[in-house]
PDB file of C-alpha atoms in Angstrom:
ATOM      1  CA  MET A   1     -11.916  -0.477 143.010  1.00 59.00           C
ATOM      2  CA  GLY A   2      -8.646  -1.758 142.451  1.00 86.00           C
ATOM      3  CA  LEU A   3      -9.682  -4.482 140.341  1.00 95.00           C
ATOM      4  CA  THR A   4     -10.823  -1.756 137.852  1.00 95.00           C
ATOM      5  CA  ASP A   5      -6.802  -0.642 137.350  1.00 94.00           C
ATOM      6  CA  ILE A   6      -5.787  -4.043 136.951  1.00 97.00           C
ATOM      7  CA  VAL A   7      -8.287  -6.314 134.851  1.00 97.00           C
ATOM      8  CA  GLU A   8      -6.622  -5.252 131.518  1.00 97.00           C
ATOM      9  CA  TYR A   9      -3.431  -7.934 132.521  1.00 98.00           C
ATOM     10  CA  LEU A  10      -6.002 -10.417 134.477  1.00 98.00           C
ATOM     11  CA  ILE A  11      -6.838 -13.769 132.040  1.00 98.00           C
ATOM     12  CA  CYS A  12      -9.595 -16.451 132.596  1.00 98.00           C
ATOM     13  CA  PRO A  13      -7.814 -19.467 134.374  1.00 97.00           C
ATOM     14  CA  VAL A  14     -10.018 -21.556 132.925  1.00 97.00           C
ATOM     15  CA  CYS A  15      -9.369 -20.982 128.966  1.00 97.00           C
ATOM     16  CA  GLY A  16      -6.978 -18.315 128.954  1.00 97.00           C
ATOM     17  CA  ALA A  17      -9.124 -15.140 127.389  1.00 98.00           C
ATOM     18  CA  GLY A  18      -9.299 -11.633 128.463  1.00 97.00           C
ATOM     19  CA  PHE A  19     -11.969 -10.411 130.655  1.00 97.00           C
ATOM     20  CA  ASP A  20     -14.724  -7.649 130.903  1.00 96.00           C
ATOM     21  CA  LEU A  21     -15.570  -5.953 134.370  1.00 95.00           C
ATOM     22  CA  GLY A  22     -18.939  -6.340 135.157  1.00 91.00           C
ATOM     23  CA  ASP A  23     -21.593  -5.335 138.113  1.00 88.00           C
ATOM     24  CA  ARG A  24     -19.595  -7.372 140.795  1.00 93.00           C
ATOM     25  CA  VAL A  25     -18.284 -10.233 138.147  1.00 97.00           C
ATOM     26  CA  LEU A  26     -15.328 -10.962 136.269  1.00 97.00           C
ATOM     27  CA  ARG A  27     -16.345 -12.347 132.976  1.00 97.00           C
ATOM     28  CA  CYS A  28     -14.272 -13.797 130.274  1.00 97.00           C
ATOM     29  CA  ALA A  29     -14.995 -14.009 126.481  1.00 94.00           C
ATOM     30  CA  GLN A  30     -15.821 -17.732 126.142  1.00 96.00           C
ATOM     31  CA  GLY A  31     -18.451 -16.502 129.165  1.00 96.00           C
ATOM     32  CA  HIS A  32     -16.510 -18.085 132.566  1.00 97.00           C
ATOM     33  CA  ALA A  33     -17.602 -15.767 135.377  1.00 97.00           C
ATOM     34  CA  PHE A  34     -15.768 -15.131 138.774  1.00 97.00           C
ATOM     35  CA  ASP A  35     -17.908 -13.139 141.509  1.00 97.00           C
ATOM     36  CA  ILE A  36     -16.124 -10.483 142.951  1.00 97.00           C
ATOM     37  CA  ALA A  37     -16.066 -10.289 146.808  1.00 96.00           C
ATOM     38  CA  ARG A  38     -17.927  -7.533 148.708  1.00 95.00           C
ATOM     39  CA  GLN A  39     -14.332  -6.590 149.885  1.00 94.00           C
ATOM     40  CA  GLY A  40     -13.266  -5.644 146.519  1.00 95.00           C
ATOM     41  CA  TYR A  41     -11.019  -8.973 145.840  1.00 97.00           C
ATOM     42  CA  VAL A  42     -11.493 -11.848 143.249  1.00 97.00           C
ATOM     43  CA  SER A  43     -10.747 -15.358 143.711  1.00 96.00           C
ATOM     44  CA  LEU A  44      -9.920 -17.216 140.492  1.00 97.00           C
ATOM     45  CA  LEU A  45      -9.266 -20.639 141.547  1.00 94.00           C
ATOM     46  CA  THR A  46     -10.432 -23.372 140.086  1.00 90.00           C
ATOM     47  CA  GLY A  47     -11.232 -27.102 140.413  1.00 80.00           C
ATOM     48  CA  SER A  48     -11.159 -29.111 143.415  1.00 68.00           C
ATOM     49  CA  GLN A  49      -7.773 -29.675 143.983  1.00 60.00           C
ATOM     50  CA  ALA A  50      -6.564 -27.990 147.662  1.00 58.00           C
ATOM     51  CA  PRO A  51      -4.321 -25.197 146.982  1.00 61.00           C
ATOM     52  CA  GLY A  52      -0.861 -24.550 148.477  1.00 59.00           C
ATOM     53  CA  THR A  53      -0.617 -23.649 152.323  1.00 67.00           C
ATOM     54  CA  ALA A  54      -2.553 -20.359 152.874  1.00 76.00           C
ATOM     55  CA  ASP A  55      -1.881 -18.101 155.503  1.00 84.00           C
ATOM     56  CA  SER A  56      -4.708 -18.322 158.238  1.00 87.00           C
ATOM     57  CA  THR A  57      -6.805 -15.316 160.020  1.00 91.00           C
ATOM     58  CA  ALA A  58      -4.362 -15.389 163.194  1.00 91.00           C
ATOM     59  CA  MET A  59      -1.283 -15.539 160.926  1.00 92.00           C
ATOM     60  CA  VAL A  60      -2.914 -12.515 158.961  1.00 93.00           C
ATOM     61  CA  ALA A  61      -3.515 -10.731 161.856  1.00 95.00           C
ATOM     62  CA  ALA A  62       0.182 -11.242 162.710  1.00 95.00           C
ATOM     63  CA  ARG A  63       1.653  -9.922 160.430  1.00 95.00           C
ATOM     64  CA  GLU A  64      -0.801  -6.842 159.983  1.00 95.00           C
ATOM     65  CA  ALA A  65      -0.015  -5.904 163.219  1.00 96.00           C
ATOM     66  CA  PHE A  66       3.908  -6.631 162.592  1.00 97.00           C
ATOM     67  CA  LEU A  67       4.527  -4.609 159.708  1.00 97.00           C
ATOM     68  CA  GLY A  68       2.012  -1.843 160.224  1.00 96.00           C
ATOM     69  CA  ALA A  69       4.244  -0.988 163.377  1.00 97.00           C
ATOM     70  CA  GLY A  70       7.236  -0.392 160.955  1.00 97.00           C
ATOM     71  CA  TYR A  71       9.697  -2.882 162.190  1.00 98.00           C
ATOM     72  CA  PHE A  72      10.398  -4.079 158.914  1.00 98.00           C
ATOM     73  CA  GLY A  73      10.459  -0.512 157.380  1.00 97.00           C
ATOM     74  CA  PRO A  74      14.032  -0.514 156.098  1.00 98.00           C
ATOM     75  CA  LEU A  75      13.490  -4.268 154.134  1.00 98.00           C
ATOM     76  CA  ALA A  76      10.172  -2.223 152.535  1.00 98.00           C
ATOM     77  CA  GLU A  77      12.254   0.787 151.736  1.00 97.00           C
ATOM     78  CA  ALA A  78      14.831  -1.139 149.597  1.00 98.00           C
ATOM     79  CA  VAL A  79      12.010  -3.615 147.858  1.00 98.00           C
ATOM     80  CA  ALA A  80      10.673  -0.432 146.425  1.00 97.00           C
ATOM     81  CA  GLY A  81      13.783   0.714 145.583  1.00 97.00           C
ATOM     82  CA  ALA A  82      14.655  -2.356 143.944  1.00 97.00           C
ATOM     83  CA  CYS A  83      11.656  -1.950 141.466  1.00 95.00           C
ATOM     84  CA  ARG A  84      12.565  -0.446 138.159  1.00 86.00           C
ATOM     85  CA  THR A  85      12.094   3.257 137.510  1.00 89.00           C
ATOM     86  CA  GLY A  86       9.047   3.666 134.924  1.00 94.00           C
ATOM     87  CA  ALA A  87       7.581   0.676 135.882  1.00 97.00           C
ATOM     88  CA  LYS A  88       3.928   0.728 135.170  1.00 97.00           C
ATOM     89  CA  VAL A  89       2.643  -3.151 136.194  1.00 98.00           C
ATOM     90  CA  VAL A  90       4.238  -4.577 139.337  1.00 98.00           C
ATOM     91  CA  ALA A  91       2.838  -7.835 140.552  1.00 98.00           C
ATOM     92  CA  ASP A  92       3.682  -9.514 144.020  1.00 98.00           C
ATOM     93  CA  ALA A  93       3.531 -13.547 143.860  1.00 98.00           C
ATOM     94  CA  GLY A  94       2.653 -14.230 147.578  1.00 96.00           C
ATOM     95  CA  ALA A  95       1.676 -10.666 148.540  1.00 97.00           C
ATOM     96  CA  GLY A  96      -0.322 -11.706 151.647  1.00 95.00           C
ATOM     97  CA  THR A  97      -1.028  -8.661 153.151  1.00 96.00           C
ATOM     98  CA  GLY A  98       0.098  -6.400 150.110  1.00 98.00           C
ATOM     99  CA  HIS A  99       2.160  -4.462 152.697  1.00 98.00           C
ATOM    100  CA  TYR A 100       5.019  -4.747 150.219  1.00 98.00           C
ATOM    101  CA  LEU A 101       3.472  -4.139 146.874  1.00 98.00           C
ATOM    102  CA  ALA A 102       2.043  -1.171 148.594  1.00 98.00           C
ATOM    103  CA  GLY A 103       5.390   0.225 149.444  1.00 98.00           C
ATOM    104  CA  ALA A 104       6.539   0.272 145.786  1.00 98.00           C
ATOM    105  CA  LEU A 105       3.308   2.070 144.663  1.00 98.00           C
ATOM    106  CA  ASP A 106       4.165   4.403 146.587  1.00 97.00           C
ATOM    107  CA  ARG A 107       7.221   4.914 144.850  1.00 96.00           C
ATOM    108  CA  LEU A 108       6.074   4.487 141.571  1.00 97.00           C
ATOM    109  CA  PRO A 109       3.420   6.976 140.930  1.00 94.00           C
ATOM    110  CA  GLY A 110       0.798   5.922 137.849  1.00 91.00           C
ATOM    111  CA  ALA A 111       1.954   2.079 138.639  1.00 97.00           C
ATOM    112  CA  VAL A 112      -0.588  -0.210 139.151  1.00 98.00           C
ATOM    113  CA  GLY A 113      -0.084  -3.427 141.836  1.00 98.00           C
ATOM    114  CA  ILE A 114      -1.408  -6.972 141.129  1.00 98.00           C
ATOM    115  CA  ALA A 115      -1.418  -8.781 144.884  1.00 98.00           C
ATOM    116  CA  LEU A 116      -1.508 -12.179 144.295  1.00 98.00           C
ATOM    117  CA  ASP A 117      -2.016 -14.969 147.014  1.00 96.00           C
ATOM    118  CA  VAL A 118      -3.392 -18.281 147.978  1.00 94.00           C
ATOM    119  CA  SER A 119      -4.791 -16.987 151.186  1.00 93.00           C
ATOM    120  CA  LYS A 120      -8.563 -15.298 151.206  1.00 94.00           C
ATOM    121  CA  HIS A 121      -7.834 -13.876 154.367  1.00 94.00           C
ATOM    122  CA  ALA A 122      -4.438 -12.197 153.325  1.00 95.00           C
ATOM    123  CA  ILE A 123      -6.223 -10.982 150.033  1.00 96.00           C
ATOM    124  CA  ARG A 124      -8.875  -9.238 151.907  1.00 96.00           C
ATOM    125  CA  ARG A 125      -6.577  -7.104 153.475  1.00 96.00           C
ATOM    126  CA  ALA A 126      -4.641  -6.342 150.263  1.00 97.00           C
ATOM    127  CA  ALA A 127      -7.533  -5.443 148.290  1.00 97.00           C
ATOM    128  CA  ARG A 128      -7.369  -2.322 150.871  1.00 96.00           C
ATOM    129  CA  ALA A 129      -3.460  -1.808 151.305  1.00 97.00           C
ATOM    130  CA  HIS A 130      -3.357   0.881 148.280  1.00 97.00           C
ATOM    131  CA  PRO A 131      -6.098   2.554 146.204  1.00 96.00           C
ATOM    132  CA  ARG A 132      -3.766   1.528 142.745  1.00 97.00           C
ATOM    133  CA  LEU A 133      -3.708  -2.249 143.840  1.00 98.00           C
ATOM    134  CA  GLY A 134      -6.233  -5.361 142.532  1.00 98.00           C
ATOM    135  CA  ALA A 135      -6.202  -8.210 144.787  1.00 98.00           C
ATOM    136  CA  VAL A 136      -6.728 -11.711 143.368  1.00 98.00           C
ATOM    137  CA  VAL A 137      -6.922 -15.419 144.993  1.00 97.00           C
ATOM    138  CA  ALA A 138      -4.431 -17.239 143.308  1.00 96.00           C
ATOM    139  CA  ASP A 139      -1.938 -20.240 143.821  1.00 94.00           C
ATOM    140  CA  VAL A 140       1.725 -19.230 142.805  1.00 94.00           C
ATOM    141  CA  TRP A 141       2.162 -23.137 142.337  1.00 92.00           C
ATOM    142  CA  ARG A 142      -0.396 -22.814 139.331  1.00 94.00           C
ATOM    143  CA  PRO A 143      -0.407 -20.896 136.221  1.00 96.00           C
ATOM    144  CA  LEU A 144      -0.912 -17.257 137.159  1.00 98.00           C
ATOM    145  CA  PRO A 145      -3.980 -15.931 136.223  1.00 98.00           C
ATOM    146  CA  VAL A 146      -1.955 -12.572 134.280  1.00 98.00           C
ATOM    147  CA  GLY A 147      -1.486 -12.296 130.831  1.00 98.00           C
ATOM    148  CA  ASP A 148       1.763 -12.962 129.105  1.00 98.00           C
ATOM    149  CA  GLY A 149       4.766 -10.185 128.953  1.00 98.00           C
ATOM    150  CA  THR A 150       2.332  -7.647 130.490  1.00 98.00           C
ATOM    151  CA  VAL A 151       4.174  -7.125 133.973  1.00 98.00           C
ATOM    152  CA  ASP A 152       7.337  -5.041 134.408  1.00 98.00           C
ATOM    153  CA  VAL A 153       8.106  -6.190 137.958  1.00 98.00           C
ATOM    154  CA  VAL A 154       7.718  -9.413 140.086  1.00 98.00           C
ATOM    155  CA  LEU A 155       8.035  -8.983 143.803  1.00 98.00           C
ATOM    156  CA  ASN A 156       8.729 -12.193 145.467  1.00 98.00           C
ATOM    157  CA  VAL A 157       8.949 -12.053 149.323  1.00 97.00           C
ATOM    158  CA  PHE A 158       8.949 -14.690 151.229  1.00 93.00           C
ATOM    159  CA  ALA A 159       6.919 -16.702 149.025  1.00 93.00           C
ATOM    160  CA  PRO A 160       7.217 -19.889 146.778  1.00 92.00           C
ATOM    161  CA  ARG A 161       8.701 -19.093 143.607  1.00 94.00           C
ATOM    162  CA  ASN A 162       7.337 -20.567 140.266  1.00 96.00           C
ATOM    163  CA  GLY A 163      10.003 -19.397 137.787  1.00 96.00           C
ATOM    164  CA  ALA A 164       8.484 -20.196 134.674  1.00 97.00           C
ATOM    165  CA  GLU A 165       5.263 -18.725 135.478  1.00 98.00           C
ATOM    166  CA  PHE A 166       7.229 -15.202 136.254  1.00 98.00           C
ATOM    167  CA  ALA A 167       9.459 -15.754 133.142  1.00 98.00           C
ATOM    168  CA  ARG A 168       5.970 -15.764 131.524  1.00 98.00           C
ATOM    169  CA  VAL A 169       3.848 -12.918 132.898  1.00 98.00           C
ATOM    170  CA  LEU A 170       7.300 -10.647 132.893  1.00 98.00           C
ATOM    171  CA  LYS A 171       7.997  -8.469 129.748  1.00 97.00           C
ATOM    172  CA  ASP A 172      11.356  -9.235 128.295  1.00 96.00           C
ATOM    173  CA  ASP A 173      12.837  -6.490 129.901  1.00 96.00           C
ATOM    174  CA  GLY A 174      11.440  -6.664 133.529  1.00 97.00           C
ATOM    175  CA  VAL A 175      12.663  -7.339 136.626  1.00 97.00           C
ATOM    176  CA  LEU A 176      12.129 -10.148 139.350  1.00 98.00           C
ATOM    177  CA  VAL A 177      13.008  -9.145 143.193  1.00 98.00           C
ATOM    178  CA  VAL A 178      13.554 -12.192 145.327  1.00 97.00           C
ATOM    179  CA  VAL A 179      13.560 -11.715 148.988  1.00 97.00           C
ATOM    180  CA  THR A 180      14.555 -14.419 151.516  1.00 95.00           C
ATOM    181  CA  PRO A 181      16.065 -14.428 155.336  1.00 95.00           C
ATOM    182  CA  THR A 182      19.385 -15.517 155.951  1.00 94.00           C
ATOM    183  CA  SER A 183      19.945 -17.752 158.686  1.00 92.00           C
ATOM    184  CA  ARG A 184      20.833 -14.857 161.134  1.00 94.00           C
ATOM    185  CA  HIS A 185      17.358 -13.761 161.237  1.00 95.00           C
ATOM    186  CA  LEU A 186      15.597 -13.394 163.886  1.00 96.00           C
ATOM    187  CA  GLU A 187      18.659 -14.079 166.296  1.00 96.00           C
ATOM    188  CA  PRO A 188      18.581 -14.444 169.062  1.00 97.00           C
ATOM    189  CA  LEU A 189      14.715 -15.923 169.087  1.00 95.00           C
ATOM    190  CA  VAL A 190      15.253 -18.566 167.092  1.00 93.00           C
ATOM    191  CA  GLU A 191      17.645 -20.475 169.516  1.00 94.00           C
ATOM    192  CA  ARG A 192      15.368 -18.687 172.646  1.00 95.00           C
ATOM    193  CA  LEU A 193      11.897 -20.203 171.381  1.00 94.00           C
ATOM    194  CA  GLY A 194      12.781 -23.207 169.251  1.00 91.00           C
ATOM    195  CA  LEU A 195      11.833 -21.624 166.082  1.00 90.00           C
ATOM    196  CA  LEU A 196      12.616 -23.082 162.893  1.00 85.00           C
ATOM    197  CA  SER A 197      15.859 -21.660 161.374  1.00 84.00           C
ATOM    198  CA  VAL A 198      16.662 -20.891 157.913  1.00 81.00           C
ATOM    199  CA  ASP A 199      18.659 -23.898 156.712  1.00 72.00           C
ATOM    200  CA  GLU A 200      21.582 -23.337 154.689  1.00 68.00           C
ATOM    201  CA  SER A 201      20.584 -24.852 151.285  1.00 71.00           C
ATOM    202  CA  LYS A 202      17.807 -22.051 151.239  1.00 71.00           C
ATOM    203  CA  GLU A 203      20.586 -19.748 148.600  1.00 76.00           C
ATOM    204  CA  ARG A 204      20.943 -22.909 146.637  1.00 81.00           C
ATOM    205  CA  ARG A 205      17.359 -23.884 146.364  1.00 83.00           C
ATOM    206  CA  VAL A 206      16.222 -20.303 145.661  1.00 83.00           C
ATOM    207  CA  ALA A 207      18.591 -20.490 142.637  1.00 82.00           C
ATOM    208  CA  GLU A 208      17.144 -23.971 141.203  1.00 85.00           C
ATOM    209  CA  SER A 209      14.208 -22.992 141.366  1.00 85.00           C
ATOM    210  CA  LEU A 210      14.664 -20.005 138.608  1.00 94.00           C
ATOM    211  CA  SER A 211      17.134 -21.543 136.756  1.00 89.00           C
ATOM    212  CA  GLY A 212      16.906 -21.678 133.036  1.00 92.00           C
ATOM    213  CA  HIS A 213      14.259 -18.620 133.030  1.00 96.00           C
ATOM    214  CA  PHE A 214      16.370 -16.103 134.930  1.00 97.00           C
ATOM    215  CA  VAL A 215      19.698 -14.910 135.376  1.00 96.00           C
ATOM    216  CA  GLU A 216      20.848 -12.795 138.774  1.00 95.00           C
ATOM    217  CA  THR A 217      22.051  -9.700 138.436  1.00 95.00           C
ATOM    218  CA  GLY A 218      22.261  -7.990 141.942  1.00 96.00           C
ATOM    219  CA  ARG A 219      22.577  -9.291 145.338  1.00 95.00           C
ATOM    220  CA  SER A 220      22.382  -7.456 148.471  1.00 97.00           C
ATOM    221  CA  VAL A 221      21.773  -8.624 152.364  1.00 96.00           C
ATOM    222  CA  HIS A 222      20.003  -5.909 154.279  1.00 97.00           C
ATOM    223  CA  GLU A 223      20.169  -6.174 158.363  1.00 98.00           C
ATOM    224  CA  PHE A 224      19.348  -4.561 160.713  1.00 98.00           C
ATOM    225  CA  GLY A 225      18.421  -4.244 164.759  1.00 98.00           C
ATOM    226  CA  MET A 226      14.933  -4.387 166.057  1.00 98.00           C
ATOM    227  CA  THR A 227      13.670  -3.656 169.702  1.00 98.00           C
ATOM    228  CA  LEU A 228      10.923  -6.337 170.430  1.00 98.00           C
ATOM    229  CA  GLY A 229       8.468  -6.455 173.695  1.00 98.00           C
ATOM    230  CA  HIS A 230       6.458  -9.382 173.971  1.00 97.00           C
ATOM    231  CA  GLY A 231       3.667  -8.408 172.188  1.00 97.00           C
ATOM    232  CA  ALA A 232       5.657  -7.869 169.100  1.00 98.00           C
ATOM    233  CA  ILE A 233       7.673 -10.648 169.337  1.00 97.00           C
ATOM    234  CA  GLU A 234       4.319 -12.804 169.552  1.00 96.00           C
ATOM    235  CA  ALA A 235       3.573 -10.838 166.529  1.00 96.00           C
ATOM    236  CA  VAL A 236       6.556 -11.831 164.037  1.00 96.00           C
ATOM    237  CA  VAL A 237       6.208 -15.312 165.000  1.00 94.00           C
ATOM    238  CA  GLY A 238       2.776 -15.751 164.641  1.00 93.00           C
ATOM    239  CA  MET A 239       2.880 -14.502 161.573  1.00 93.00           C
ATOM    240  CA  GLY A 240       5.987 -16.863 160.093  1.00 87.00           C
ATOM    241  CA  PRO A 241       6.770 -20.187 159.584  1.00 83.00           C
ATOM    242  CA  SER A 242       6.542 -21.511 163.329  1.00 82.00           C
ATOM    243  CA  ALA A 243       3.037 -20.515 163.680  1.00 77.00           C
ATOM    244  CA  TRP A 244       2.332 -23.762 161.681  1.00 79.00           C
ATOM    245  CA  HIS A 245       4.649 -25.940 164.425  1.00 78.00           C
ATOM    246  CA  THR A 246       3.719 -24.054 167.587  1.00 80.00           C
ATOM    247  CA  GLU A 247       0.911 -24.014 169.861  1.00 85.00           C
ATOM    248  CA  PRO A 248       0.182 -20.545 170.719  1.00 87.00           C
ATOM    249  CA  GLU A 249      -0.628 -20.673 174.599  1.00 91.00           C
ATOM    250  CA  VAL A 250       2.668 -22.977 174.707  1.00 91.00           C
ATOM    251  CA  MET A 251       4.681 -20.193 172.771  1.00 93.00           C
ATOM    252  CA  ARG A 252       3.241 -17.090 174.655  1.00 94.00           C
ATOM    253  CA  ARG A 253       4.323 -19.089 177.862  1.00 95.00           C
ATOM    254  CA  LYS A 254       8.008 -18.898 176.467  1.00 96.00           C
ATOM    255  CA  ILE A 255       7.796 -15.526 175.185  1.00 96.00           C
ATOM    256  CA  MET A 256       6.467 -14.267 178.585  1.00 97.00           C
ATOM    257  CA  LYS A 257       9.858 -15.249 180.257  1.00 96.00           C
ATOM    258  CA  LEU A 258      11.846 -13.327 177.674  1.00 97.00           C
ATOM    259  CA  PRO A 259      12.940  -9.944 179.066  1.00 96.00           C
ATOM    260  CA  GLU A 260      10.530  -7.081 178.727  1.00 97.00           C
ATOM    261  CA  THR A 261      11.901  -5.863 175.757  1.00 97.00           C
ATOM    262  CA  SER A 262      15.018  -8.320 173.159  1.00 97.00           C
ATOM    263  CA  ASN A 263      17.372  -6.981 170.856  1.00 98.00           C
ATOM    264  CA  VAL A 264      16.460  -8.978 167.879  1.00 98.00           C
ATOM    265  CA  THR A 265      18.150  -8.666 164.503  1.00 98.00           C
ATOM    266  CA  ALA A 266      16.439  -8.656 160.451  1.00 97.00           C
ATOM    267  CA  SER A 267      18.146  -9.987 158.154  1.00 97.00           C
ATOM    268  CA  PHE A 268      17.310 -10.368 154.564  1.00 96.00           C
ATOM    269  CA  ARG A 269      18.828 -11.527 151.070  1.00 96.00           C
ATOM    270  CA  MET A 270      17.536  -9.786 148.186  1.00 97.00           C
ATOM    271  CA  SER A 271      18.398 -10.798 144.740  1.00 96.00           C
ATOM    272  CA  ILE A 272      17.436  -9.250 141.195  1.00 97.00           C
ATOM    273  CA  PHE A 273      16.969 -11.397 138.343  1.00 97.00           C
ATOM    274  CA  GLN A 274      16.404 -10.793 134.426  1.00 96.00           C
ATOM    275  CA  PRO A 275      14.709 -12.761 132.043  1.00 96.00           C
ATOM    276  CA  ALA A 276      17.286 -15.232 130.645  1.00 94.00           C
ATOM    277  CA  PRO A 277      17.813 -14.352 127.201  1.00 88.00           C
TER     278      PRO A 277
END
């Protein structure tokens, strides 16, 4: 079970103590207990406060179908290549189905992965994405249930950024890998289907969210073409932010009016950060 590999790096969200792994339960020294789901993940969400926006079952299924088909393969390779050689603990904040974290673990023999996402639907998938991956339901906007200075690499792919928490869990020589879409991402579908576009201030907001905690040490743009049929287009739309703002049937009708296949641009910016001195 993946949680066995990462339990030593987790902390209780109530009191901050470490955990022991029991029979289907994580229990801290103060007696706070969290049941392990039969799918192998654990939820460390606490309190009655509603968590941040979580991907729905349909969004998760769309993401698994699209990523599983390999359309974003070049990006997954780039993310894995950005992970520091010799890294032993990789955390993915906003891990989704665990696709990018699993790719990184494939490149890092012996490393373990902590998948963190607020969506239990996504984390169920992540729990079986890789044998060395442990899956945890957690809200990136809240304190992460991960110990201070325990992580070598934090991945943040199309997800919210909590600069203070990323800095806390990273080792002094750790690396933060942030991936965001550029304004060219999913051209020409954005215009043809009326999808949400990437606003011009995205890059500035990424920098501001990490300011004071991190220093950017590298940046690259990864852009490649994809040939997508109607089903793949429906999946890529259904897994992204536009899914929150469109009716599936309305979007399906729009997609059916497109040519049988469309040439679509995938375009991403990847930035590498290190903790500020």
